[in-house]
Coordinates of C-alpha atoms and ligand atoms in Angstrom, one line a residue:
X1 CA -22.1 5.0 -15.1
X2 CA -21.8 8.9 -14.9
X3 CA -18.1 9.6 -15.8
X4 CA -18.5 13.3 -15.5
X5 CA -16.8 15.3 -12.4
X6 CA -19.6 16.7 -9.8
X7 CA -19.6 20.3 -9.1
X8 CA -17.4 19.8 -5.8
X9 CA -15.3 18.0 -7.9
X10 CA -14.7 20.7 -10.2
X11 CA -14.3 23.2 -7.5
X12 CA -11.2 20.9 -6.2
X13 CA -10.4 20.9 -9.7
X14 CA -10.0 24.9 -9.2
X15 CA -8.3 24.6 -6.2
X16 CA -5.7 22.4 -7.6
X17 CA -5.1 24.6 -10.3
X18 CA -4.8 27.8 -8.0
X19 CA -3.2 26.1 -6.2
X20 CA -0.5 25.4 -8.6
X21 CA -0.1 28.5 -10.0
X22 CA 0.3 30.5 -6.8
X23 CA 2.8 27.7 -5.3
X24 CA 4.9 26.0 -7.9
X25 CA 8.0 27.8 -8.7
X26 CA 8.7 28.8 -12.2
X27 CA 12.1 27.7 -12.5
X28 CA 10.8 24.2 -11.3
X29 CA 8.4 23.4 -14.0
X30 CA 10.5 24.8 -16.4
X31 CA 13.0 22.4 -15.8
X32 CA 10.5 19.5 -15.9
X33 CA 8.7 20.9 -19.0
X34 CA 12.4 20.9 -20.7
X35 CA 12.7 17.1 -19.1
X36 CA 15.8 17.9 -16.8
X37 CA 16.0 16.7 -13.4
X38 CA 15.5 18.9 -10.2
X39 CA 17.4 17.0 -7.9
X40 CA 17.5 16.0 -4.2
X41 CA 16.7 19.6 -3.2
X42 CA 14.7 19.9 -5.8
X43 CA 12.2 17.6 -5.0
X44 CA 12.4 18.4 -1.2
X45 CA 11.6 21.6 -1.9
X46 CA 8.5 20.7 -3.9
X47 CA 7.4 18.2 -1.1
X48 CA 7.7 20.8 1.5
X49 CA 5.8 23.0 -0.3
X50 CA 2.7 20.8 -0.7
X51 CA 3.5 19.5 3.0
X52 CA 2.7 23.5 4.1
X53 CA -0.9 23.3 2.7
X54 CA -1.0 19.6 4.1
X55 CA -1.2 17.6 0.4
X56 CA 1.8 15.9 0.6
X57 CA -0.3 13.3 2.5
X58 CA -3.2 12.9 0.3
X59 CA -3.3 9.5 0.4
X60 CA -3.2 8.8 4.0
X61 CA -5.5 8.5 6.6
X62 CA -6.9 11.4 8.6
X63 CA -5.9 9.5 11.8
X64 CA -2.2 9.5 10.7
X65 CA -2.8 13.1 9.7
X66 CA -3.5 12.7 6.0
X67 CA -5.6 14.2 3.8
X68 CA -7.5 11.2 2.9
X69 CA -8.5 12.2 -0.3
X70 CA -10.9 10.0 -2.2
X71 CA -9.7 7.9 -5.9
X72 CA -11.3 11.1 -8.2
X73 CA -9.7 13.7 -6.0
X74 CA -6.6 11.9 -6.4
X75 CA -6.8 11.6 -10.1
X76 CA -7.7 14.8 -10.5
X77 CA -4.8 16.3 -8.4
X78 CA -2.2 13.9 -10.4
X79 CA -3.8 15.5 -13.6
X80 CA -3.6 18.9 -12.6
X81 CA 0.4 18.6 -11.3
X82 CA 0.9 17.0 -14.9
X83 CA -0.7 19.4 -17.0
X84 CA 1.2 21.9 -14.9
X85 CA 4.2 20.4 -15.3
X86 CA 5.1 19.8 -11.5
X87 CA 7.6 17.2 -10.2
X88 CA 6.3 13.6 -9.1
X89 CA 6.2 13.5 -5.6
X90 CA 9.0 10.6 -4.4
X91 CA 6.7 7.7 -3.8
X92 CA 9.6 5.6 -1.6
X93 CA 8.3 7.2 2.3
X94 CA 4.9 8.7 1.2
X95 CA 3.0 6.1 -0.5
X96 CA 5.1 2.8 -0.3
X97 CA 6.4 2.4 2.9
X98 CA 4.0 4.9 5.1
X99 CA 0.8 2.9 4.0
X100 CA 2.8 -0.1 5.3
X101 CA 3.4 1.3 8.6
X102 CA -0.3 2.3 9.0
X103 CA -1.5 -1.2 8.6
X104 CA 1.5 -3.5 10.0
X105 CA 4.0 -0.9 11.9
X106 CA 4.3 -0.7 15.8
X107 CA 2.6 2.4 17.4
X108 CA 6.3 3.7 18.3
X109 CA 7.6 2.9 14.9
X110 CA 3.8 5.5 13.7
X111 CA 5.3 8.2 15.6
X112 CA 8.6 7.8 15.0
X113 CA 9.0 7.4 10.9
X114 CA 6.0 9.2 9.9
X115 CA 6.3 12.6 10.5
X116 CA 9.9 12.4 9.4
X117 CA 8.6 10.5 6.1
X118 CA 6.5 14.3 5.8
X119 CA 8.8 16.6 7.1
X120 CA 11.1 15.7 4.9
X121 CA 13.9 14.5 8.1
X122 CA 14.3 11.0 6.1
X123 CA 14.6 10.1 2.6
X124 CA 13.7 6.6 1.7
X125 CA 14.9 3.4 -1.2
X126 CA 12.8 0.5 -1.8
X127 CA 15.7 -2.4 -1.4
X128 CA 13.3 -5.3 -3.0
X129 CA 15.0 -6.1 -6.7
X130 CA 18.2 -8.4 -6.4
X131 CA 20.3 -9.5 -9.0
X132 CA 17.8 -13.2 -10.2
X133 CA 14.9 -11.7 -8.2
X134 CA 13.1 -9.0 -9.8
X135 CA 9.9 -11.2 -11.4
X136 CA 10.7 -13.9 -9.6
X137 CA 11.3 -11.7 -6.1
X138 CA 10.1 -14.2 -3.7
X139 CA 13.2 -16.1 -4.7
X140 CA 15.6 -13.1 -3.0
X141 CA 18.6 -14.2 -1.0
X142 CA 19.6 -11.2 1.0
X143 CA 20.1 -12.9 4.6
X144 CA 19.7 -11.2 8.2
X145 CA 20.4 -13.9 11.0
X146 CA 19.5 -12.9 14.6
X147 CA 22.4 -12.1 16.9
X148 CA 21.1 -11.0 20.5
X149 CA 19.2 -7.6 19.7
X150 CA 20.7 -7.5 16.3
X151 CA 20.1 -9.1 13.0
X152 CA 23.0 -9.1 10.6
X153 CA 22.3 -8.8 7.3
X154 CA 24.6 -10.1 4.2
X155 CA 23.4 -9.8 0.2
X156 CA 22.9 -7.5 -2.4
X157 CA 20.2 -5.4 -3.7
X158 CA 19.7 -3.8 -7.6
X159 CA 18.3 -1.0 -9.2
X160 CA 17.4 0.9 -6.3
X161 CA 16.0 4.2 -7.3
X162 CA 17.8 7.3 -6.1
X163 CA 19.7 5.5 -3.0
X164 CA 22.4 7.7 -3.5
X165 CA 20.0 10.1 -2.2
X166 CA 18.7 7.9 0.9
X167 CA 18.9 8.0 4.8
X168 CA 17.0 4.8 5.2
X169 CA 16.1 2.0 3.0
X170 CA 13.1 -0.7 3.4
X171 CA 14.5 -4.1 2.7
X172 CA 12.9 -7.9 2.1
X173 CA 15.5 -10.1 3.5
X174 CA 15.7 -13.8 4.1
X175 CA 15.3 -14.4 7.8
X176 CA 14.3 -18.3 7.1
X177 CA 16.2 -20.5 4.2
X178 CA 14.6 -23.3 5.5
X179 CA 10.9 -22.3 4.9
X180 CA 9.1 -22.5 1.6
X181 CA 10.1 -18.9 -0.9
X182 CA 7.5 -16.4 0.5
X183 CA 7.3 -17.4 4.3
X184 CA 10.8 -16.4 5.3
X185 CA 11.0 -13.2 4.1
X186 CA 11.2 -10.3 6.4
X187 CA 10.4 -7.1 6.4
X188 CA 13.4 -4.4 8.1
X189 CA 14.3 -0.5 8.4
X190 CA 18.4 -0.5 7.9
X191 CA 19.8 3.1 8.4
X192 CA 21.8 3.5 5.2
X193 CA 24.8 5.2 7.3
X194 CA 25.3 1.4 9.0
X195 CA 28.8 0.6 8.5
X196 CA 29.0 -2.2 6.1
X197 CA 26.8 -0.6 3.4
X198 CA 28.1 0.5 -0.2
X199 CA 25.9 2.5 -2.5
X200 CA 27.0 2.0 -6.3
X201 CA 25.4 3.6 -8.9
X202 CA 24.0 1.8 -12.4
X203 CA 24.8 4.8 -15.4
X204 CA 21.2 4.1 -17.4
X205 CA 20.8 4.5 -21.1
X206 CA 20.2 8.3 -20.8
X207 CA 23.7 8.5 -18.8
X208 CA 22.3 9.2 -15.5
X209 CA 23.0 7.8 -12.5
X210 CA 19.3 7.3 -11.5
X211 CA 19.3 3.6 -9.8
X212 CA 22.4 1.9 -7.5
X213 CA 23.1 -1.3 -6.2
X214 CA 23.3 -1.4 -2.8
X215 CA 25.9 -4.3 -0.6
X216 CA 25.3 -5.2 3.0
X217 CA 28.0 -6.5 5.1
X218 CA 27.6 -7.9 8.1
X219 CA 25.3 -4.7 8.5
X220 CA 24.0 -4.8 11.9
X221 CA 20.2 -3.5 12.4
X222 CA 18.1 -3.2 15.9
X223 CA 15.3 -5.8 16.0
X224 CA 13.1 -2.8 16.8
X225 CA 13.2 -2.2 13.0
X226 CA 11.5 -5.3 12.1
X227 CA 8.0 -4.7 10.7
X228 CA 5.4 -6.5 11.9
X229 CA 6.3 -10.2 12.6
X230 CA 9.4 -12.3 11.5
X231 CA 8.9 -14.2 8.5
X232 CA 5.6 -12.6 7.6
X233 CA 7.1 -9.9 5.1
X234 CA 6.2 -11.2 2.3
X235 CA 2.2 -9.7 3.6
X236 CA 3.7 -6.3 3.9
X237 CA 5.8 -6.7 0.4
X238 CA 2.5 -7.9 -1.3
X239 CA 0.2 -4.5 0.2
X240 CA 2.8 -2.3 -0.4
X241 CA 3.1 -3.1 -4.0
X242 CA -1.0 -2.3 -4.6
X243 CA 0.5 0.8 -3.6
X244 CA 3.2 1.0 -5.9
X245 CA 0.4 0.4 -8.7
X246 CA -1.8 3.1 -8.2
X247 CA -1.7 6.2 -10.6
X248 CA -0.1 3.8 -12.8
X249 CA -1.9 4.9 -16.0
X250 CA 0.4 8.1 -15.9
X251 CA -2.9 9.6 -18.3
X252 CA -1.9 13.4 -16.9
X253 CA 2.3 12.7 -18.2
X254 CA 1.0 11.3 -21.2
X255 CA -1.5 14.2 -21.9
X256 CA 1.2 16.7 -21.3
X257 CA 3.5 14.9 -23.4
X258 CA 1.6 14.2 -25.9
X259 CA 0.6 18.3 -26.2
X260 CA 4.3 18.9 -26.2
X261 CA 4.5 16.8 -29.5
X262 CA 2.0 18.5 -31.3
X263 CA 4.0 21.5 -30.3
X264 CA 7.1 20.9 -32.1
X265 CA 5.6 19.9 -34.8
X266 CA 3.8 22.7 -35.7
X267 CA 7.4 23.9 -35.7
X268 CA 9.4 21.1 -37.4
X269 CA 8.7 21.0 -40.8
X270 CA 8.9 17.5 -43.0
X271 CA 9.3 18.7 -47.1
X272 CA 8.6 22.1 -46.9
X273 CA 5.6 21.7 -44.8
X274 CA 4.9 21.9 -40.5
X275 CA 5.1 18.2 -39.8
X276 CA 1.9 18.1 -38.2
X277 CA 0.6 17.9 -41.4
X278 CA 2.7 14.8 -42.6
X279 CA 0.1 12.1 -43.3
X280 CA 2.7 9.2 -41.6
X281 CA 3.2 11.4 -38.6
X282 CA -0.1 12.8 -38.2
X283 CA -1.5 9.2 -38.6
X284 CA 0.5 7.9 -35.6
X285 CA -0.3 11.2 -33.6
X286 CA -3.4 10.4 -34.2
X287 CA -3.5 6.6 -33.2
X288 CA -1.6 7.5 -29.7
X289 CA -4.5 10.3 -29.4
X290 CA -6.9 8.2 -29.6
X291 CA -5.4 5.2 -27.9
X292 CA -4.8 8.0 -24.5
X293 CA -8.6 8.9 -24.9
X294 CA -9.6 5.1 -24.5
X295 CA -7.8 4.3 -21.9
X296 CA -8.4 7.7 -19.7
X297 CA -11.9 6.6 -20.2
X298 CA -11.0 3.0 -18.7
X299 CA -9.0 4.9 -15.8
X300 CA -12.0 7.3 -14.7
X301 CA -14.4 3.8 -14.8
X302 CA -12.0 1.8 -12.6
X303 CA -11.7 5.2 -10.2
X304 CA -15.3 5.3 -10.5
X305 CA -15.6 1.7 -9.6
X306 CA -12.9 2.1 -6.6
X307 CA -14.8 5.0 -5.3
X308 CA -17.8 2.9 -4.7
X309 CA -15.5 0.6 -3.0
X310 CA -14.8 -2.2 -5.3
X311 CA -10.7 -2.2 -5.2
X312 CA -8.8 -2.8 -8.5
X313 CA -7.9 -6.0 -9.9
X314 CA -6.8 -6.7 -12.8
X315 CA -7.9 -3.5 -14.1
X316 CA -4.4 -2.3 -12.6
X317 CA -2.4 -4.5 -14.7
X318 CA -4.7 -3.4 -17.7
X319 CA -3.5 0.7 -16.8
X320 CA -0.3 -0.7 -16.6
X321 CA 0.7 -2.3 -20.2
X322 CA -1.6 0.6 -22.1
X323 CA -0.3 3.3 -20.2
X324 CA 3.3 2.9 -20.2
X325 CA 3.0 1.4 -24.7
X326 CA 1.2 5.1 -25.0
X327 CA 4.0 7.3 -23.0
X328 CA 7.2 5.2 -25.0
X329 CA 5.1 5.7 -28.4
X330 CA 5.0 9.9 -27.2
X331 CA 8.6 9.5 -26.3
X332 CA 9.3 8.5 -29.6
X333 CA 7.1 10.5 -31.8
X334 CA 9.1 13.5 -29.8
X335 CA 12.6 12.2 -30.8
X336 CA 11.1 11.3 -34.4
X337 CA 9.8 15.0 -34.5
X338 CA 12.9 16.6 -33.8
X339 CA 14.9 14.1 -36.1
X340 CA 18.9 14.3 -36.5
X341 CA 18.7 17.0 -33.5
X342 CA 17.9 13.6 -31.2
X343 CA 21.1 12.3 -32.3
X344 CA 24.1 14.8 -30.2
X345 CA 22.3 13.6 -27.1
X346 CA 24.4 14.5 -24.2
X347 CA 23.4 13.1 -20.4
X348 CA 23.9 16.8 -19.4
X349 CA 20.6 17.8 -21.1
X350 CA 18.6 16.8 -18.4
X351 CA 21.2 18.4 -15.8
X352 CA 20.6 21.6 -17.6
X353 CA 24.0 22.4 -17.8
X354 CA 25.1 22.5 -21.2
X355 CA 23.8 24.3 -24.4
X356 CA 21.8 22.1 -26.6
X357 CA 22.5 21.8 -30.0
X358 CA 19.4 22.8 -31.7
X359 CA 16.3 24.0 -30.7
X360 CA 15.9 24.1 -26.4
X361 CA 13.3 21.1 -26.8
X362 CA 15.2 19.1 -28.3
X363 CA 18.3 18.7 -25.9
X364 CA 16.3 16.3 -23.4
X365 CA 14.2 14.3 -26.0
X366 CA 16.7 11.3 -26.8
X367 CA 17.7 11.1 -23.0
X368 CA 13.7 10.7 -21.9
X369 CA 13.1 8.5 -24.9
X370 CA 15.9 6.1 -23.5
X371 CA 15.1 6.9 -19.7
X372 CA 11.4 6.1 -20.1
X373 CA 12.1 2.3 -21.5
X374 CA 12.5 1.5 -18.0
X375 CA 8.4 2.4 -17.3
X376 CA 7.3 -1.4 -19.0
X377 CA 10.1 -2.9 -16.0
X378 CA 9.2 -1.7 -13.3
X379 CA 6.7 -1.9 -10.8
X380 CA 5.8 -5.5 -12.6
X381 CA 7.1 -5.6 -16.4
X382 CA 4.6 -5.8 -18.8
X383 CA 5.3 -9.0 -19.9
X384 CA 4.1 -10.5 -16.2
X385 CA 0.8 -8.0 -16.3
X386 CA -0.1 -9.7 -19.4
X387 CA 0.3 -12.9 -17.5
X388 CA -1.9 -11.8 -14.8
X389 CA -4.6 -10.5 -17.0
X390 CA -4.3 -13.7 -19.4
X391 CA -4.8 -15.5 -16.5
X392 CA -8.0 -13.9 -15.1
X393 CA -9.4 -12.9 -18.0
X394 CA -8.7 -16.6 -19.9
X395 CA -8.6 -19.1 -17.2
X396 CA -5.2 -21.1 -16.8
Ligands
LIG1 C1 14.7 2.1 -13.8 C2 14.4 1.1 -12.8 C3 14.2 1.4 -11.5 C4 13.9 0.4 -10.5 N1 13.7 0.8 -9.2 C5 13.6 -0.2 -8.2 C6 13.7 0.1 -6.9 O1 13.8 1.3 -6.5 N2 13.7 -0.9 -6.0 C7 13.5 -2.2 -6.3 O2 13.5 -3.0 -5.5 N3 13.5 -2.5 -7.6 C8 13.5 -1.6 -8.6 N4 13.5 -1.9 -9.9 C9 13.5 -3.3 -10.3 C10 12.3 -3.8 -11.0 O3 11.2 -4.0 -10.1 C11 12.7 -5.1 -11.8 O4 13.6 -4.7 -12.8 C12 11.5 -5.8 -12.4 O5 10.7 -6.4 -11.4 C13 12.0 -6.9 -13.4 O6 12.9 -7.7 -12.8 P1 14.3 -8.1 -13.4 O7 14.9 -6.8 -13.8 O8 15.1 -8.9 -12.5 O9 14.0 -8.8 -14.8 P2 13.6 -10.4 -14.9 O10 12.6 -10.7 -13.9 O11 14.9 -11.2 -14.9 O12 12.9 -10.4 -16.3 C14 13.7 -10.4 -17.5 C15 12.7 -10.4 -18.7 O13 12.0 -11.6 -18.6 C16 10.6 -11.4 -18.5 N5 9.9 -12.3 -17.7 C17 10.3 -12.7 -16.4 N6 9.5 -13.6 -15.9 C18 8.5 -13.8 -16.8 C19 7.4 -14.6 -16.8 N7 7.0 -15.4 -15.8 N8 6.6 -14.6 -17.9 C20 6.9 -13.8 -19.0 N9 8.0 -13.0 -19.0 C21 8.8 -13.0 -17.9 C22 10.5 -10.0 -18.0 O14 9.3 -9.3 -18.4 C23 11.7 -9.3 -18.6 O15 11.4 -8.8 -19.9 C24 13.8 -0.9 -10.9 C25 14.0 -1.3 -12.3 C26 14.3 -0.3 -13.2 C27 14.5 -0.7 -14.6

């Protein structure tokens, strides 16, 4: 297996990074380099830029004007906005719920959600997680009952990411309590500005309000926003979350991380020497170094493996557990390296609004340490990849 990038390759490559250093505003990656947050406009503004050269869509089809980029270019582009310290492009419209539309959506619900999805017109939450249905989400209790051309919807919804921000949110709901756990789920498009909806928002470790829980009720939403075919979510729930998994290995975030690390300590110094050169730390830089290495290896062979058409399996799972253990060991090496100047963490830090204490790097450190236990939850915790890969791998 040739792991190495062809010559076209490497001229996207180029592109990417001209790209990137024509188009991506200054103040932007400065903020992201320094870990604050950029904000709804922020990240609008980022999304319109790449929707001007037509990259926003990357992932989708050519037919549904995409880009259709194959698994390298992909990984080459994620990379590249890494290493340059870009935002993350908001998965919620553009890769969750869009590819769901492609496959299972009604032609007029195509023309209707999609181009606002990339013009930016609509800003989309994922309403899966309820309070005793994360894991276990099949078992989720939100209810929408048919009424005429309505269904009415009553329940609750958790941790969902940047709802304050939302027009519309994509919800599983129970539309059949009689029928076993995964075949009467359904699949709906509520317009958060429904009366009967309340947006609260969950303060996180790092003091930011980054996730909500969101009420319904008696919300009333148009049949017409059904997906596909009552009672058949739990399809759509199941293809959209191959979605959520892919780019999963974060290797570009953990690269750039892991650079600015070695960074500060070359600056920090441990009894009267840089740091870097402290055997402990050095050993555990080291370690993490190599343990990145290894596993961008593993992610190029299963993008090698997807380009000739074999689709991930458990490899994903694999990505999963090693990539987010290697981005919470850099999180900690970086509040370990800047030591007691990790402690006066304040949640402004990553608003950029208040002078740090210390040197500039160091304000955000404690806030993404604490922030970034959250990447072994979501999108499948850890704990039920290693099920999934115990149970391919071992039998049971
Ligand atoms: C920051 C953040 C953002 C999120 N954003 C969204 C969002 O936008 N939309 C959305 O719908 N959801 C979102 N989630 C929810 C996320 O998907 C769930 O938190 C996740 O699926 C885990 O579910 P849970 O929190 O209910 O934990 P539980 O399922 O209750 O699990 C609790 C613990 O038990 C372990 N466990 C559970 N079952 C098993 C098992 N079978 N074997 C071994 N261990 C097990 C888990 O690994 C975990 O450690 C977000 C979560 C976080 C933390």
């Amino acid at each position: 297996m040739d792991l190495s990038y062809t010559q076209e390759e490497l001229a996207f490559r180029d592109e990417v990074r001209t790209f990137l250093e024509e188009k991506l505003p200054k103040d932007m990656s400065d903020k992201i380099r320094r870990g604050e947050h950029i904000g709804k406009e922020g990240h609008e503004l980022w999304h319109s830029i790449l929707n001007e050269k037509g990259w926003l869509s990357y992932g989708w089809p050519k037919e549904f004007g995409g880009a259709e980029w194959n698994a390298v270019q992909r990984h080459i582009f994620e990379d590249e906005c890494a290493a340059a310290y870009a935002p993350r492009i908001v998965p919620f419209g553009l890769s969750m719920l869009a590819p769901v539309l492609q496959k299972f959506g009604s032609k007029e619900q195509q023309d209707h959600y999609l181009p606002r999805i990339l013009d930016g017109t609509d800003w989309w939450c994922q309403g899966y997680s309820e309070p005793g249905a994360g894991s276990d989400l099949a078992s989720l209790k939100t209810r929408a009952v048919r009424d005429g051309d309505h269904y009415v919807v009553n329940g609750q919804k958790t941790w969902t990411t940047l709802g304050q921000y939302a027009d519309w949110i994509f919800c599983l709901v129970r539309t059949d309590p009689d029928a076993k756990q995964q075949e009467g789920i359904s699949f709906l498009l509520i317009d958060m500005n429904t009366p009967g909806i309340d947006v609260r928002p969950i303060i996180l470790l790092d003091g930011t309000p980054e996730v909500n829980e969101v009420f319904f009720d008696n919300v009333r939403v148009p049949v017409e926003n059904l997906v596909g075919e009552e009672n058949k979510g739990w399809t759509y729930a199941k293809y959209l979350l191959t979605h959520e998994r892919t780019g999963i290995a974060g290797v570009g975030f953990s690269r750039a991380g892991l650079d600015a690390v070695k960074r500060v300590a070359r600056q920090e110094s441990a009894n009267g020497r840089p740091l870097i050169e402290n055997p402990h730390f050095a050993a555990r830089l080291a370690q993490v170094e190599i343990d990145l290495m290894a596993m961008s290896t593993t992610n190029l062979r299963i993008i090698s493996q997807a380009t000739a058409g074999q689709a991930p399996g458990v490899e994903s799972s694999m990505l999963k557990v090693k990539g987010t253990i290697i981005r919470q060991e850099i999180n900690d090496l970086a509040r370990r390296a800047v030591g007691p100047y990790a402690m006066p963490f304040a949640s402004e830090a990553v608003e950029g609004d208040n002078d740090p204490i210390g040197p500039d790097y160091a304000g955000p450190v404690a806030a993404q340490y604490f922030n970034n236990r959250k990447l072994s939850i979501f999108g499948g915790s850890n704990e039920i990849q290693r099920g999934i890969i115990a149970k391919v791998k071992m039998g049971g």
